[in-house]
Coordinates of C-alpha atoms in Angstrom, one line a residue:
M1108 CA -13.0 20.3 -19.5
F1109 CA -11.5 17.3 -21.3
I1110 CA -10.1 15.7 -18.2
T1111 CA -13.4 16.4 -16.4
C1112 CA -15.3 14.5 -19.0
I1113 CA -12.9 11.6 -18.8
L1114 CA -13.1 11.4 -15.0
T1115 CA -16.9 11.7 -15.1
S1116 CA -17.2 8.8 -17.5
C1117 CA -14.8 6.8 -15.4
A1118 CA -16.9 7.5 -12.3
I1119 CA -19.9 5.9 -13.9
A1120 CA -17.9 2.9 -15.1
Q1121 CA -15.7 2.6 -12.1
S1122 CA -18.0 3.3 -9.2
D1123 CA -17.0 0.2 -7.3
L1124 CA -13.9 -1.9 -6.6
P1125 CA -12.2 -4.0 -7.9
I1126 CA -11.8 -1.7 -11.0
K1127 CA -13.3 -3.0 -14.2
V1128 CA -10.9 -2.6 -17.1
A1129 CA -9.7 -5.0 -19.8
D1130 CA -6.7 -7.2 -18.8
V1131 CA -4.7 -5.8 -21.6
K1132 CA -4.9 -2.3 -20.1
I1133 CA -3.6 -3.5 -16.7
Q1134 CA 0.1 -2.8 -17.3
P1135 CA 2.9 -3.6 -14.8
L1136 CA 3.1 -0.6 -12.5
R1137 CA 6.8 0.1 -13.1
K1138 CA 5.9 0.7 -16.8
L1139 CA 3.5 3.4 -15.7
L1140 CA 6.1 5.7 -14.3
D1141 CA 5.0 9.2 -15.3
S1142 CA 7.6 12.0 -15.7
S1143 CA 5.2 14.8 -15.0
L1144 CA 3.8 13.2 -11.9
Q1145 CA 7.4 12.4 -10.8
A1146 CA 8.5 16.0 -11.3
G1147 CA 5.5 17.3 -9.4
L1148 CA 6.0 14.8 -6.5
E1149 CA 9.7 15.7 -6.2
K1150 CA 9.1 19.4 -6.4
E1151 CA 6.4 19.4 -3.7
L1152 CA 8.2 17.2 -1.2
L1153 CA 11.6 18.8 -1.6
L1154 CA 10.1 22.2 -0.6
D1155 CA 10.1 21.1 3.0
P1156 CA 13.7 21.3 4.4
K1157 CA 13.1 18.4 6.9
W1158 CA 11.6 16.2 4.2
R1159 CA 14.4 17.1 1.8
Q1160 CA 17.0 16.0 4.4
L1161 CA 15.3 12.7 5.2
I1162 CA 14.9 11.9 1.5
A1163 CA 18.6 12.6 0.9
Q1164 CA 19.5 10.4 3.8
K1165 CA 17.1 7.7 2.5
K1166 CA 15.1 7.9 5.7
M1167 CA 11.9 8.9 3.8
A1168 CA 10.3 7.1 0.9
V1169 CA 7.0 7.9 -0.8
G1170 CA 5.0 6.2 -3.5
L1171 CA 2.0 7.6 -5.4
V1172 CA -0.4 6.0 -7.9
D1173 CA -2.9 8.2 -9.7
L1174 CA -6.1 6.1 -10.3
R1175 CA -8.4 8.9 -11.4
D1176 CA -8.4 7.4 -14.9
P1177 CA -8.1 3.6 -14.5
E1178 CA -7.2 3.2 -18.1
N1179 CA -4.3 5.7 -17.8
V1180 CA -2.8 5.1 -14.4
R1181 CA 0.3 7.1 -13.5
F1182 CA 3.0 6.2 -10.9
A1183 CA 5.7 8.2 -9.2
R1184 CA 8.0 7.4 -6.3
I1185 CA 10.9 8.8 -4.2
N1186 CA 13.4 6.2 -2.9
G1187 CA 11.0 3.7 -4.4
N1188 CA 13.3 0.6 -4.2
H1189 CA 14.9 1.5 -0.8
M1190 CA 13.8 -1.2 1.6
M1191 CA 13.1 -0.2 5.2
Y1192 CA 11.9 -1.7 8.4
A1193 CA 8.1 -1.3 8.2
A1194 CA 6.8 -2.6 11.5
S1195 CA 3.1 -3.7 11.0
L1196 CA 2.6 -2.6 7.4
P1197 CA 3.9 -5.9 6.0
K1198 CA 1.0 -7.7 7.7
I1199 CA -0.6 -7.2 4.2
A1200 CA 1.8 -9.9 3.1
I1201 CA 0.3 -12.3 5.7
L1202 CA -3.1 -11.4 4.4
L1203 CA -2.2 -12.3 0.8
A1204 CA -0.5 -15.5 1.9
A1205 CA -3.6 -16.5 3.9
M1206 CA -5.9 -15.9 0.9
D1207 CA -3.6 -17.8 -1.3
A1208 CA -3.5 -20.7 1.1
I1209 CA -7.3 -20.7 1.5
E1210 CA -7.8 -20.6 -2.2
G1211 CA -5.4 -23.5 -2.7
G1212 CA -6.9 -25.6 0.1
E1213 CA -3.9 -25.4 2.4
L1214 CA -5.8 -23.4 5.0
R1215 CA -9.4 -23.9 6.0
E1216 CA -11.5 -20.7 6.1
T1217 CA -13.1 -20.7 9.5
P1218 CA -14.8 -17.9 11.5
E1219 CA -11.7 -17.7 13.7
I1220 CA -9.4 -17.2 10.8
T1221 CA -11.7 -14.6 9.2
A1222 CA -11.8 -12.7 12.5
D1223 CA -8.1 -12.9 13.0
M1224 CA -7.4 -11.5 9.5
R1225 CA -9.7 -8.6 10.2
L1226 CA -8.1 -7.9 13.6
M1227 CA -4.6 -8.2 12.0
I1228 CA -5.4 -5.5 9.4
S1229 CA -8.0 -3.2 11.0
K1230 CA -6.7 -3.0 14.5
S1231 CA -3.1 -4.2 13.7
N1232 CA -3.6 -6.8 16.5
N1233 CA -0.2 -8.5 17.1
A1234 CA -1.7 -11.6 18.7
A1235 CA -4.0 -12.2 15.7
S1236 CA -1.1 -11.6 13.4
T1237 CA 1.1 -14.1 15.2
R1238 CA -1.7 -16.7 15.1
M1239 CA -1.9 -16.2 11.3
I1240 CA 1.9 -16.5 10.9
D1241 CA 1.9 -19.7 13.0
R1242 CA -0.9 -21.2 10.8
L1243 CA 0.9 -20.3 7.6
G1244 CA 4.6 -20.7 8.4
Y1245 CA 7.4 -18.4 7.2
E1246 CA 8.0 -20.7 4.2
K1247 CA 4.5 -20.1 2.9
I1248 CA 4.7 -16.3 3.3
E1249 CA 8.1 -16.2 1.6
K1250 CA 6.8 -18.4 -1.2
V1251 CA 3.9 -16.1 -2.0
M1252 CA 6.0 -12.9 -1.7
T1253 CA 8.6 -14.3 -4.1
N1254 CA 6.1 -16.0 -6.5
P1255 CA 6.9 -14.9 -10.0
I1256 CA 3.2 -14.0 -10.4
Y1257 CA 3.7 -11.2 -7.8
E1258 CA 7.4 -10.7 -7.1
F1259 CA 6.6 -8.6 -4.0
Y1260 CA 10.0 -9.5 -2.8
D1261 CA 12.7 -9.4 -5.4
E1262 CA 16.4 -9.1 -4.6
D1263 CA 17.1 -7.5 -8.0
T1264 CA 14.9 -4.6 -7.3
G1265 CA 15.9 -3.9 -3.7
G1266 CA 13.7 -6.5 -1.9
G1267 CA 10.2 -5.5 -0.9
L1268 CA 7.5 -7.0 1.3
W1269 CA 8.7 -9.5 3.9
V1270 CA 7.5 -11.0 7.2
G1271 CA 10.1 -13.2 9.0
K1272 CA 9.3 -12.7 12.7
R1273 CA 6.3 -13.2 14.9
Y1274 CA 4.7 -10.0 16.2
G1275 CA 5.1 -10.2 20.0
G1276 CA 8.4 -12.1 20.3
G1277 CA 9.3 -15.7 20.6
G1278 CA 9.9 -18.5 18.1
N1279 CA 12.2 -18.8 15.2
T1280 CA 12.9 -16.1 12.6
N1281 CA 13.3 -16.0 8.8
R1282 CA 14.9 -12.6 8.1
E1283 CA 15.1 -11.4 4.5
P1284 CA 18.5 -11.9 2.8
L1285 CA 19.4 -8.3 1.7
K1286 CA 19.3 -6.3 5.0
N1287 CA 18.4 -9.0 7.6
L1288 CA 15.1 -7.2 8.3
S1289 CA 12.3 -9.1 10.0
H1290 CA 9.4 -6.9 8.7
A1291 CA 10.3 -5.0 5.6
A1292 CA 8.8 -3.1 2.7
T1293 CA 9.6 -0.8 -0.2
V1294 CA 7.1 1.8 -1.4
T1295 CA 7.2 0.5 -4.9
Q1296 CA 6.3 -3.0 -3.9
V1297 CA 3.5 -1.8 -1.6
C1298 CA 2.1 0.4 -4.3
R1299 CA 2.2 -2.6 -6.6
Y1300 CA 0.3 -4.6 -4.0
Y1301 CA -2.5 -2.0 -3.8
Y1302 CA -2.6 -1.5 -7.6
L1303 CA -3.1 -5.2 -8.2
L1304 CA -5.6 -5.4 -5.4
A1305 CA -7.6 -2.5 -6.8
N1306 CA -7.7 -4.3 -10.1
G1307 CA -8.8 -7.6 -8.6
K1308 CA -5.5 -9.4 -9.4
L1309 CA -4.4 -10.7 -6.0
V1310 CA -5.2 -14.4 -6.1
N1311 CA -8.4 -13.8 -8.1
E1312 CA -11.2 -11.2 -8.2
Q1313 CA -13.3 -12.9 -5.4
R1314 CA -10.3 -13.1 -3.0
S1315 CA -9.3 -9.5 -4.0
R1316 CA -12.8 -8.3 -3.1
Q1317 CA -12.6 -10.2 0.2
M1318 CA -9.2 -8.6 1.0
L1319 CA -10.6 -5.1 0.1
D1320 CA -13.5 -5.8 2.6
I1321 CA -11.0 -6.7 5.3
M1322 CA -8.8 -3.6 4.6
E1323 CA -11.7 -1.1 4.4
N1324 CA -12.8 1.1 7.4
P1325 CA -9.6 0.9 9.5
A1326 CA -10.1 1.0 13.2
L1327 CA -7.0 3.1 13.8
H1328 CA -7.4 6.8 12.8
H1329 CA -3.9 8.1 12.8
K1330 CA -1.4 9.1 10.1
F1331 CA -3.0 9.3 6.7
V1332 CA -6.4 8.5 8.0
N1333 CA -6.3 11.3 10.6
T1334 CA -6.0 13.8 7.7
L1335 CA -8.3 12.0 5.3
D1336 CA -11.1 11.9 7.9
K1337 CA -11.0 15.7 7.9
I1338 CA -10.7 16.5 4.2
A1339 CA -12.5 13.5 2.6
P1340 CA -14.9 12.0 5.2
N1341 CA -16.9 10.3 2.6
A1342 CA -14.1 8.6 0.8
R1343 CA -13.6 4.9 1.1
L1344 CA -10.2 4.0 2.7
F1345 CA -8.4 0.7 2.4
R1346 CA -5.4 0.9 4.7
K1347 CA -2.5 -0.7 6.7
S1348 CA 0.0 1.2 8.8
G1349 CA 2.9 0.4 11.1
S1350 CA 5.1 2.0 13.8
W1351 CA 8.0 0.9 16.0
R1352 CA 10.4 3.3 17.7
N1353 CA 11.5 5.8 15.0
F1354 CA 10.0 3.7 12.1
H1355 CA 6.7 4.9 10.9
S1356 CA 4.8 3.6 7.8
D1357 CA 1.4 4.0 6.2
S1358 CA -0.3 2.8 3.0
V1359 CA -3.8 3.7 1.8
L1360 CA -6.0 3.2 -1.2
V1361 CA -8.3 6.3 -1.4
W1362 CA -11.5 5.8 -3.4
G1363 CA -13.5 8.9 -3.4
Q1364 CA -17.1 9.2 -4.4
A1365 CA -16.0 11.4 -7.3
P1366 CA -13.1 10.2 -9.4
D1367 CA -10.9 13.3 -8.7
R1368 CA -9.8 11.7 -5.4
R1369 CA -8.7 8.2 -6.2
Y1370 CA -5.1 7.3 -5.5
I1371 CA -2.7 5.0 -3.7
L1372 CA -0.3 6.6 -1.3
V1373 CA 2.6 4.9 0.6
A1374 CA 5.2 6.3 3.0
L1375 CA 8.0 4.9 5.0
I1376 CA 9.8 7.2 7.5
D1377 CA 12.7 6.6 9.8
D1378 CA 12.4 9.6 12.1
S1379 CA 10.9 10.3 15.5
S1380 CA 8.4 12.8 13.9
G1381 CA 7.3 10.2 11.3
E1382 CA 3.7 10.0 12.4
Q1383 CA 3.2 13.7 12.0
I1384 CA 5.1 13.8 8.7
I1385 CA 2.8 11.1 7.4
R1386 CA -0.3 13.2 8.4
N1387 CA 1.2 16.2 6.7
L1388 CA 1.9 14.4 3.5
V1389 CA -1.7 14.1 2.4
G1390 CA -2.2 17.8 1.6
P1391 CA 0.9 18.1 -0.7
I1392 CA 0.1 14.8 -2.4
E1393 CA -3.4 16.0 -3.3
K1394 CA -1.9 19.3 -4.5
V1395 CA 0.4 17.3 -6.8
L1396 CA -2.6 15.4 -8.2
K1397 CA -4.7 18.5 -8.7
K1398 CA -1.8 20.2 -10.5
G1399 CA -1.5 17.2 -12.8
A1400 CA -5.2 17.4 -13.6
S1401 CA -4.9 21.1 -14.5
L1402 CA -1.9 20.4 -16.7
T1403 CA -3.9 17.8 -18.6
T1404 CA -6.6 20.3 -19.4
K1405 CA -4.2 22.7 -21.2

């Protein structure tokens, strides 16, 4: 009953994005690691023998952020700082670098650029992504990812978000220094990205809102979205995924009409069945969140 009251009041106060909470209550995500959520995540995922094997081999990483009570956010992750090739998922780094450049007057916001940003995220269009990379340059993307304000790529915590190669071949490269990857991510850094975005803290609230608009209503309905379309057809989804060969990744901010379905979920998989694994993850993740709610009521 207690948790229901909390969530109901939050639903009234937090019906839209970005989330409205006092800045002092927006803590660094790594400080919000929650032991009960972590235990629930590990228990649920390790039940599957295939997933257990992939996790042990560091071929599967999962991050979860519980946003049901925005003033008491909880975070859990498995292989959270293990950087993997993430294909098109790191296009979110290009989006942030573009918004930073537009805000700083380094890039003019034209209809063509706005259209390319949408194509890059919603349809994962490689030509649009490459045009954005060429407009910005690798140095700008790296500068934003390593900016102390964000630290989305940090060598001391396993790396993170990185784009150092055009999508579609050709041109120079700027691979990240730890593993020499061209398009990289860790689930912790991607969770941090969505967490800050949800709170309006990427560039500023106006640009965060613009990024949310670009990321909402993905045109590709596979992986997480395939399952969420079935179980939560009315939820708002903000999403970017990626696939190349055995590497499959997905990331989503789920914002349900009711506050009991509000969370961030990120997965990186190195396995030929990765797309199906990502589809199958949603059910167990929502089970973990529901168990967490029931524990809170006791």
